[in-house]
DNA sequence: ATATTACTTAAAGTACACTTTGAGTCAACA
DNA sequence: TGTTGACTCAAAGTGTACTTTAAGTAATAT
């Protein structure tokens, strides 16, 4: 008795690329890096299944939190090695999260400065070239030196 | 009558680099890109002043919101051209902010997935190797397909 | 006085993550 | 049946943002 879902659809690399928002070359590149392992047709061509979509999307989420290709590769290797490596994987993800949160805070500060500057320009624009302030004077006023 | 603040300190490129958290080569690189313009001593060596610290830090804030060196260069060029270019600068900063906010939302979603995964591993670890789930089965359960 | 360290330049090298090229094979349609 | 488009591979190329090297000059410390 074989368990099989109704949608056992197969995608060519081109169709799959569109599905996950990557290009075919990028998928091949990820494959050489060991992140994906598509199936092959008798003629040697790759095909991808529904489950591969979730896997790639998950990879892209991890990538989006700042994991490098190298880290993703390590993660995949650990996963392939079985449940014994769960602590390692967990440590890696926690480290990624920790680094992410640091970055996240920094980036929020950067946004605040950007917003300040936008507001400053808007105020200045409203003031229509009255009181043309020198850059040095601006710096003195602006001076949020951390 | 010359206006002068008490702290008209001068920094060598090395000291200045430490002050702003960059390396001397990076400062020279930024200079070739037109982002900074230090003063020179009689012997040809660069020196930087207090105000340059604020300027570089501001640049780094903008950079931290996603602005490329090229965009920063454009910004600097517009600034040098005077108040007539304020609208252009404002547009650029608003575009940077808009792009930033899109990225910010995406990245928050990535974090959520990362958190889910960490929780999943922690639960699994608590369950001590009981019910060793296959990867496919995991994917089926995990399947937060956007 | 000499050794170390910091500076100067231009140019080449590096890391990351792809992207493009080239040469060839395979599949689908008029 | 031809020709268009998608696929195969390996290898070279690209863009961004630095980083390193090399060859030389200058300042500081012992």
CSV table of C-alpha atoms (C1' of nucleotides) in Angstrom, one decimal:
chain,number,residue,atom,x,y,z
A,1,UNK,CA,0.0,0.0,0.0
A,2,UNK,CA,1.5,3.3,-1.1
A,3,UNK,CA,0.5,6.6,0.4
A,4,UNK,CA,0.1,9.2,-2.2
A,5,UNK,CA,-1.5,12.7,-2.3
A,6,UNK,CA,-3.7,13.7,-5.2
A,7,UNK,CA,-1.3,16.4,-6.3
A,8,UNK,CA,1.9,14.6,-7.2
A,9,UNK,CA,2.6,17.3,-9.8
A,10,UNK,CA,6.0,17.5,-11.4
A,11,UNK,CA,7.7,20.8,-12.4
A,12,UNK,CA,10.4,21.5,-14.8
A,13,UNK,CA,13.2,23.7,-13.5
A,14,UNK,CA,11.7,26.7,-15.4
A,15,UNK,CA,8.2,26.3,-14.0
A,16,UNK,CA,9.6,25.6,-10.5
A,17,UNK,CA,11.8,28.7,-10.7
A,18,UNK,CA,8.7,30.8,-11.3
A,19,UNK,CA,6.8,29.1,-8.5
A,20,UNK,CA,9.5,30.0,-5.9
A,21,UNK,CA,10.5,33.3,-7.4
A,22,UNK,CA,14.1,32.3,-8.4
A,23,UNK,CA,15.7,31.7,-11.8
A,24,UNK,CA,16.7,28.3,-13.2
A,25,UNK,CA,20.4,29.1,-12.9
A,26,UNK,CA,19.9,30.0,-9.3
A,27,UNK,CA,18.2,26.7,-8.6
A,28,UNK,CA,21.1,24.9,-10.2
A,29,UNK,CA,23.5,26.9,-8.2
A,30,UNK,CA,21.7,26.1,-5.0
A,31,UNK,CA,21.8,22.4,-6.0
A,32,UNK,CA,25.6,22.6,-6.5
A,33,UNK,CA,25.7,24.0,-3.0
A,34,UNK,CA,23.7,21.0,-1.7
A,35,UNK,CA,20.7,23.0,-0.7
A,36,UNK,CA,18.2,21.3,-3.0
A,37,UNK,CA,18.2,17.8,-4.6
A,38,UNK,CA,15.6,17.6,-7.3
A,39,UNK,CA,14.6,14.3,-8.9
A,40,UNK,CA,15.6,13.3,-12.5
A,41,UNK,CA,13.5,12.1,-15.4
A,42,UNK,CA,14.8,9.2,-17.4
A,43,UNK,CA,16.4,11.6,-19.9
A,44,UNK,CA,18.4,13.3,-17.2
A,45,UNK,CA,16.3,16.4,-16.7
A,46,UNK,CA,15.4,17.7,-13.3
A,47,UNK,CA,11.9,17.8,-12.0
A,48,UNK,CA,10.6,19.2,-8.8
A,49,UNK,CA,7.6,18.3,-6.7
A,50,UNK,CA,5.1,20.2,-4.5
A,51,UNK,CA,7.1,19.4,-1.3
A,52,UNK,CA,10.2,21.0,-2.8
A,53,UNK,CA,8.3,24.3,-3.0
A,54,UNK,CA,7.9,24.4,0.8
A,55,UNK,CA,11.5,23.4,1.3
A,56,UNK,CA,12.9,26.1,-1.0
A,57,UNK,CA,10.5,28.7,0.6
A,58,UNK,CA,11.7,27.7,4.0
A,59,UNK,CA,15.3,28.0,2.8
A,60,UNK,CA,14.5,31.5,1.5
A,61,UNK,CA,13.0,32.5,4.9
A,62,UNK,CA,16.2,31.4,6.7
A,63,UNK,CA,18.3,33.2,4.1
A,64,UNK,CA,16.1,36.2,4.7
A,65,UNK,CA,17.0,36.3,8.4
A,66,UNK,CA,20.7,36.6,7.4
A,67,UNK,CA,21.9,33.0,7.0
A,68,UNK,CA,24.6,32.6,4.4
A,69,UNK,CA,24.7,29.9,1.8
A,70,UNK,CA,27.4,28.2,3.8
A,71,UNK,CA,25.3,28.2,6.9
A,72,UNK,CA,22.3,26.9,5.0
A,73,UNK,CA,24.6,24.1,3.6
A,74,UNK,CA,25.7,23.2,7.1
A,75,UNK,CA,22.0,23.1,8.2
A,76,UNK,CA,21.1,20.8,5.4
A,77,UNK,CA,24.0,18.5,6.1
A,78,UNK,CA,23.0,18.3,9.8
A,79,UNK,CA,19.4,17.6,8.8
A,80,UNK,CA,20.6,14.8,6.5
A,81,UNK,CA,22.6,13.3,9.3
A,82,UNK,CA,19.4,12.7,11.3
A,83,UNK,CA,17.9,13.6,14.7
A,84,UNK,CA,21.2,13.4,16.5
A,85,UNK,CA,22.1,16.8,15.1
A,86,UNK,CA,19.0,18.6,16.3
A,87,UNK,CA,21.0,20.4,19.1
A,88,UNK,CA,23.5,21.6,16.5
A,89,UNK,CA,20.7,22.8,14.2
A,90,UNK,CA,18.9,24.5,17.1
A,91,UNK,CA,22.1,26.2,18.2
A,92,UNK,CA,22.7,27.5,14.7
A,93,UNK,CA,19.2,28.8,14.4
A,94,UNK,CA,19.4,30.5,17.8
A,95,UNK,CA,22.7,32.1,16.8
A,96,UNK,CA,21.1,33.3,13.6
A,97,UNK,CA,18.2,34.7,15.5
A,98,UNK,CA,20.4,36.4,18.0
A,99,UNK,CA,22.5,38.0,15.3
A,100,UNK,CA,19.3,39.0,13.5
A,101,UNK,CA,17.9,40.7,16.6
A,102,UNK,CA,21.1,42.8,17.0
A,103,UNK,CA,20.8,43.8,13.3
A,104,UNK,CA,17.2,44.5,13.7
A,105,UNK,CA,17.7,47.0,16.5
A,106,UNK,CA,20.5,48.7,14.7
A,107,UNK,CA,18.4,49.0,11.6
A,108,UNK,CA,15.6,50.5,13.5
A,109,UNK,CA,17.9,53.2,14.7
A,110,UNK,CA,19.1,53.8,11.2
A,111,UNK,CA,15.4,54.2,10.2
A,112,UNK,CA,14.9,56.7,13.0
A,113,UNK,CA,17.8,58.9,11.7
A,114,UNK,CA,16.5,58.6,8.2
A,115,UNK,CA,13.0,59.7,9.4
A,116,UNK,CA,14.6,62.6,11.3
A,117,UNK,CA,16.4,63.7,8.1
A,118,UNK,CA,13.3,63.4,6.0
A,119,UNK,CA,11.4,65.6,8.5
A,120,UNK,CA,14.2,68.1,8.6
A,121,UNK,CA,14.1,68.4,4.8
A,122,UNK,CA,10.3,68.7,4.8
A,123,UNK,CA,10.4,71.5,7.4
A,124,UNK,CA,13.1,73.2,5.5
A,125,UNK,CA,11.2,72.9,2.3
A,126,UNK,CA,8.1,74.4,4.0
A,127,UNK,CA,10.3,77.3,5.2
A,128,UNK,CA,11.0,78.1,1.5
A,129,UNK,CA,14.7,78.9,1.3
A,130,UNK,CA,14.4,81.3,4.2
A,131,UNK,CA,17.4,81.3,6.4
A,132,UNK,CA,19.8,79.3,4.2
A,133,UNK,CA,21.7,77.3,6.8
A,134,UNK,CA,25.2,76.2,6.2
A,135,UNK,CA,26.1,72.6,6.4
A,136,UNK,CA,28.3,73.1,9.4
A,137,UNK,CA,25.5,74.9,11.2
A,138,UNK,CA,23.2,72.1,10.2
A,139,UNK,CA,25.6,69.5,11.6
A,140,UNK,CA,25.8,71.4,14.9
A,141,UNK,CA,22.0,71.4,15.3
A,142,UNK,CA,21.6,67.9,13.9
A,143,UNK,CA,24.4,66.4,16.1
A,144,UNK,CA,22.8,63.3,17.4
A,145,UNK,CA,26.1,61.8,18.1
A,146,UNK,CA,24.8,58.5,19.3
B,1,UNK,CA,36.7,87.9,13.8
B,2,UNK,CA,36.9,84.2,13.4
B,3,UNK,CA,34.3,81.9,15.0
B,4,UNK,CA,36.0,78.8,16.5
B,5,UNK,CA,34.8,76.1,18.9
B,6,UNK,CA,37.1,75.1,21.8
B,7,UNK,CA,37.5,71.5,20.4
B,8,UNK,CA,39.1,72.0,17.0
B,9,UNK,CA,40.8,68.7,17.3
B,10,UNK,CA,42.5,67.0,14.4
B,11,UNK,CA,42.5,63.3,13.9
B,12,UNK,CA,44.9,61.2,11.7
B,13,UNK,CA,43.2,58.7,9.5
B,14,UNK,CA,44.0,55.9,11.9
B,15,UNK,CA,42.5,57.6,14.9
B,16,UNK,CA,39.5,58.8,12.9
B,17,UNK,CA,38.9,55.3,11.7
B,18,UNK,CA,38.7,54.0,15.3
B,19,UNK,CA,36.4,56.9,16.2
B,20,UNK,CA,33.8,56.0,13.5
B,21,UNK,CA,34.3,52.2,13.5
B,22,UNK,CA,35.9,51.9,10.1
B,23,UNK,CA,39.3,51.1,8.8
B,24,UNK,CA,41.7,53.5,7.3
B,25,UNK,CA,41.5,51.8,3.9
B,26,UNK,CA,37.7,52.0,4.0
B,27,UNK,CA,37.9,55.7,4.7
B,28,UNK,CA,40.2,56.2,1.7
B,29,UNK,CA,37.8,54.1,-0.4
B,30,UNK,CA,34.9,56.3,0.7
B,31,UNK,CA,37.0,59.3,-0.2
B,32,UNK,CA,37.6,58.0,-3.7
B,33,UNK,CA,33.9,57.6,-4.0
B,34,UNK,CA,33.4,61.2,-3.1
B,35,UNK,CA,31.7,60.6,0.2
B,36,UNK,CA,34.2,62.2,2.5
B,37,UNK,CA,36.7,65.0,1.9
B,38,UNK,CA,39.3,65.3,4.6
B,39,UNK,CA,41.7,68.1,5.0
B,40,UNK,CA,45.4,67.8,4.4
B,41,UNK,CA,48.4,68.7,6.4
B,42,UNK,CA,51.4,70.5,4.8
B,43,UNK,CA,53.1,67.1,4.4
B,44,UNK,CA,50.1,65.7,2.4
B,45,UNK,CA,48.7,63.6,5.2
B,46,UNK,CA,44.9,63.6,5.8
B,47,UNK,CA,43.4,64.9,8.9
B,48,UNK,CA,39.8,64.8,10.1
B,49,UNK,CA,37.9,67.1,12.4
B,50,UNK,CA,35.1,66.7,14.9
B,51,UNK,CA,32.4,67.6,12.4
B,52,UNK,CA,33.6,64.8,10.1
B,53,UNK,CA,32.6,62.3,12.7
B,54,UNK,CA,29.0,63.3,12.6
B,55,UNK,CA,29.1,63.3,8.8
B,56,UNK,CA,30.5,59.8,8.6
B,57,UNK,CA,28.1,58.5,11.2
B,58,UNK,CA,25.2,60.0,9.3
B,59,UNK,CA,26.4,58.3,6.1
B,60,UNK,CA,26.6,55.0,8.0
B,61,UNK,CA,23.1,55.5,9.2
B,62,UNK,CA,21.9,56.0,5.6
B,63,UNK,CA,23.9,53.1,4.5
B,64,UNK,CA,22.4,51.0,7.2
B,65,UNK,CA,18.9,51.7,5.8
B,66,UNK,CA,20.0,50.1,2.5
B,67,UNK,CA,21.5,53.0,0.6
B,68,UNK,CA,24.3,51.9,-1.8
B,69,UNK,CA,27.5,53.7,-2.1
B,70,UNK,CA,26.3,55.0,-5.5
B,71,UNK,CA,23.2,56.4,-3.9
B,72,UNK,CA,25.2,58.0,-1.2
B,73,UNK,CA,27.5,59.5,-3.8
B,74,UNK,CA,24.4,61.0,-5.6
B,75,UNK,CA,23.2,62.4,-2.3
B,76,UNK,CA,26.5,64.0,-1.6
B,77,UNK,CA,26.6,65.5,-5.1
B,78,UNK,CA,23.2,67.0,-4.7
B,79,UNK,CA,24.1,68.3,-1.3
B,80,UNK,CA,27.2,70.0,-2.8
B,81,UNK,CA,25.0,71.6,-5.5
B,82,UNK,CA,23.1,73.5,-2.9
B,83,UNK,CA,19.5,74.0,-1.7
B,84,UNK,CA,18.0,73.8,-5.2
B,85,UNK,CA,18.5,70.0,-5.0
B,86,UNK,CA,16.6,69.6,-1.8
B,87,UNK,CA,13.6,68.1,-3.6
B,88,UNK,CA,15.8,65.5,-5.2
B,89,UNK,CA,17.4,64.6,-1.9
B,90,UNK,CA,14.1,64.3,-0.3
B,91,UNK,CA,12.8,62.1,-3.0
B,92,UNK,CA,15.8,59.8,-2.7
B,93,UNK,CA,15.5,59.5,1.0
B,94,UNK,CA,11.8,58.8,0.7
B,95,UNK,CA,12.4,56.1,-1.8
B,96,UNK,CA,15.1,54.6,0.5
B,97,UNK,CA,12.6,54.7,3.3
B,98,UNK,CA,9.9,53.1,1.2
B,99,UNK,CA,12.2,50.3,0.1
B,100,UNK,CA,13.4,49.9,3.6
B,101,UNK,CA,9.8,49.5,5.0
B,102,UNK,CA,9.1,46.8,2.4
B,103,UNK,CA,12.2,44.9,3.4
B,104,UNK,CA,11.4,45.5,7.0
B,105,UNK,CA,8.1,43.7,6.8
B,106,UNK,CA,9.6,40.9,4.8
B,107,UNK,CA,12.3,40.4,7.3
B,108,UNK,CA,9.8,40.3,10.2
B,109,UNK,CA,8.0,37.5,8.4
B,110,UNK,CA,11.3,35.7,8.0
B,111,UNK,CA,11.9,36.1,11.7
B,112,UNK,CA,8.5,34.6,12.5
B,113,UNK,CA,9.3,31.5,10.4
B,114,UNK,CA,12.7,31.2,12.1
B,115,UNK,CA,11.0,31.5,15.5
B,116,UNK,CA,8.4,28.9,14.5
B,117,UNK,CA,11.2,26.6,13.5
B,118,UNK,CA,13.2,27.1,16.8
B,119,UNK,CA,10.0,26.4,18.8
B,120,UNK,CA,9.4,23.3,16.7
B,121,UNK,CA,12.9,22.0,17.4
B,122,UNK,CA,12.6,22.8,21.1
B,123,UNK,CA,9.3,21.0,21.4
B,124,UNK,CA,10.8,18.1,19.5
B,125,UNK,CA,13.8,18.1,21.8
B,126,UNK,CA,11.6,18.1,24.8
B,127,UNK,CA,9.8,15.0,23.4
B,128,UNK,CA,13.2,13.2,23.5
B,129,UNK,CA,13.5,11.3,20.3
B,130,UNK,CA,10.0,9.9,20.7
B,131,UNK,CA,8.1,9.6,17.4
B,132,UNK,CA,10.9,10.2,14.9
B,133,UNK,CA,9.1,12.1,12.2
B,134,UNK,CA,10.2,11.9,8.6
B,135,UNK,CA,11.1,15.1,6.8
B,136,UNK,CA,8.2,14.8,4.4
B,137,UNK,CA,5.8,14.4,7.3
B,138,UNK,CA,7.4,17.4,9.0
B,139,UNK,CA,6.9,19.4,5.8
B,140,UNK,CA,3.2,18.4,5.7
B,141,UNK,CA,2.7,19.6,9.2
B,142,UNK,CA,5.0,22.6,8.9
B,143,UNK,CA,3.4,23.7,5.6
B,144,UNK,CA,2.9,27.5,6.2
B,145,UNK,CA,3.0,28.0,2.5
B,146,UNK,CA,2.7,31.9,2.8
C,1,DA,C1',70.7,56.5,15.3
C,2,DT,C1',67.8,53.0,14.4
C,3,DA,C1',63.8,50.4,14.6
C,4,DT,C1',59.0,50.5,14.5
C,5,DT,C1',54.8,52.3,13.2
C,6,DA,C1',51.7,55.2,10.5
C,7,DC,C1',51.1,57.3,6.6
C,8,DT,C1',51.0,58.0,1.0
C,9,DT,C1',49.5,56.0,-3.8
C,10,DA,C1',47.7,52.9,-7.5
C,11,DA,C1',46.5,48.6,-8.5
C,12,DA,C1',45.3,44.0,-7.8
C,13,DG,C1',42.8,40.7,-4.9
C,14,DT,C1',38.7,38.9,-2.1
C,15,DA,C1',34.0,37.3,-0.6
C,16,DC,C1',29.5,36.5,-1.6
C,17,DA,C1',25.8,35.2,-4.4
C,18,DC,C1',24.7,34.7,-8.2
C,19,DT,C1',24.6,35.4,-13.8
C,20,DT,C1',26.2,34.7,-18.2
C,21,DT,C1',28.4,32.2,-21.8
C,22,DG,C1',29.1,28.4,-24.9
C,23,DA,C1',28.5,24.1,-26.7
C,24,DG,C1',25.5,20.8,-27.1
C,25,DT,C1',20.9,17.8,-26.4
C,26,DC,C1',16.0,17.3,-26.2
C,27,DA,C1',10.9,18.3,-26.8
C,28,DA,C1',6.8,20.6,-28.8
C,29,DC,C1',4.5,22.7,-32.4
C,30,DA,C1',3.2,24.2,-37.5
D,1,DT,C1',10.6,18.1,-40.6
D,2,DG,C1',12.4,22.1,-39.3
D,3,DT,C1',12.9,25.6,-36.0
D,4,DT,C1',12.0,27.5,-31.7
D,5,DG,C1',12.5,27.2,-26.9
D,6,DA,C1',13.9,24.7,-22.7
D,7,DC,C1',16.9,21.9,-21.0
D,8,DT,C1',22.1,19.8,-19.9
D,9,DC,C1',27.0,20.9,-18.1
D,10,DA,C1',31.3,23.4,-16.8
D,11,DA,C1',33.5,27.5,-16.6
D,12,DA,C1',34.0,32.2,-16.8
D,13,DG,C1',32.1,36.7,-15.7
D,14,DT,C1',29.6,40.3,-12.8
D,15,DG,C1',28.5,43.7,-9.0
D,16,DT,C1',29.1,45.5,-4.6
D,17,DA,C1',31.9,46.8,-1.1
D,18,DC,C1',35.6,46.6,0.5
D,19,DT,C1',40.7,44.5,1.6
D,20,DT,C1',45.3,43.6,0.6
D,21,DT,C1',49.6,44.4,-1.6
D,22,DA,C1',53.6,46.8,-3.0
D,23,DA,C1',56.7,50.4,-2.9
D,24,DG,C1',57.8,54.3,-0.8
D,25,DT,C1',57.9,58.5,2.8
D,26,DA,C1',57.4,60.4,7.4
D,27,DA,C1',57.0,60.5,12.3
D,28,DT,C1',57.7,58.4,17.0
D,29,DA,C1',60.1,55.7,20.5
D,30,DT,C1',64.2,53.7,22.6
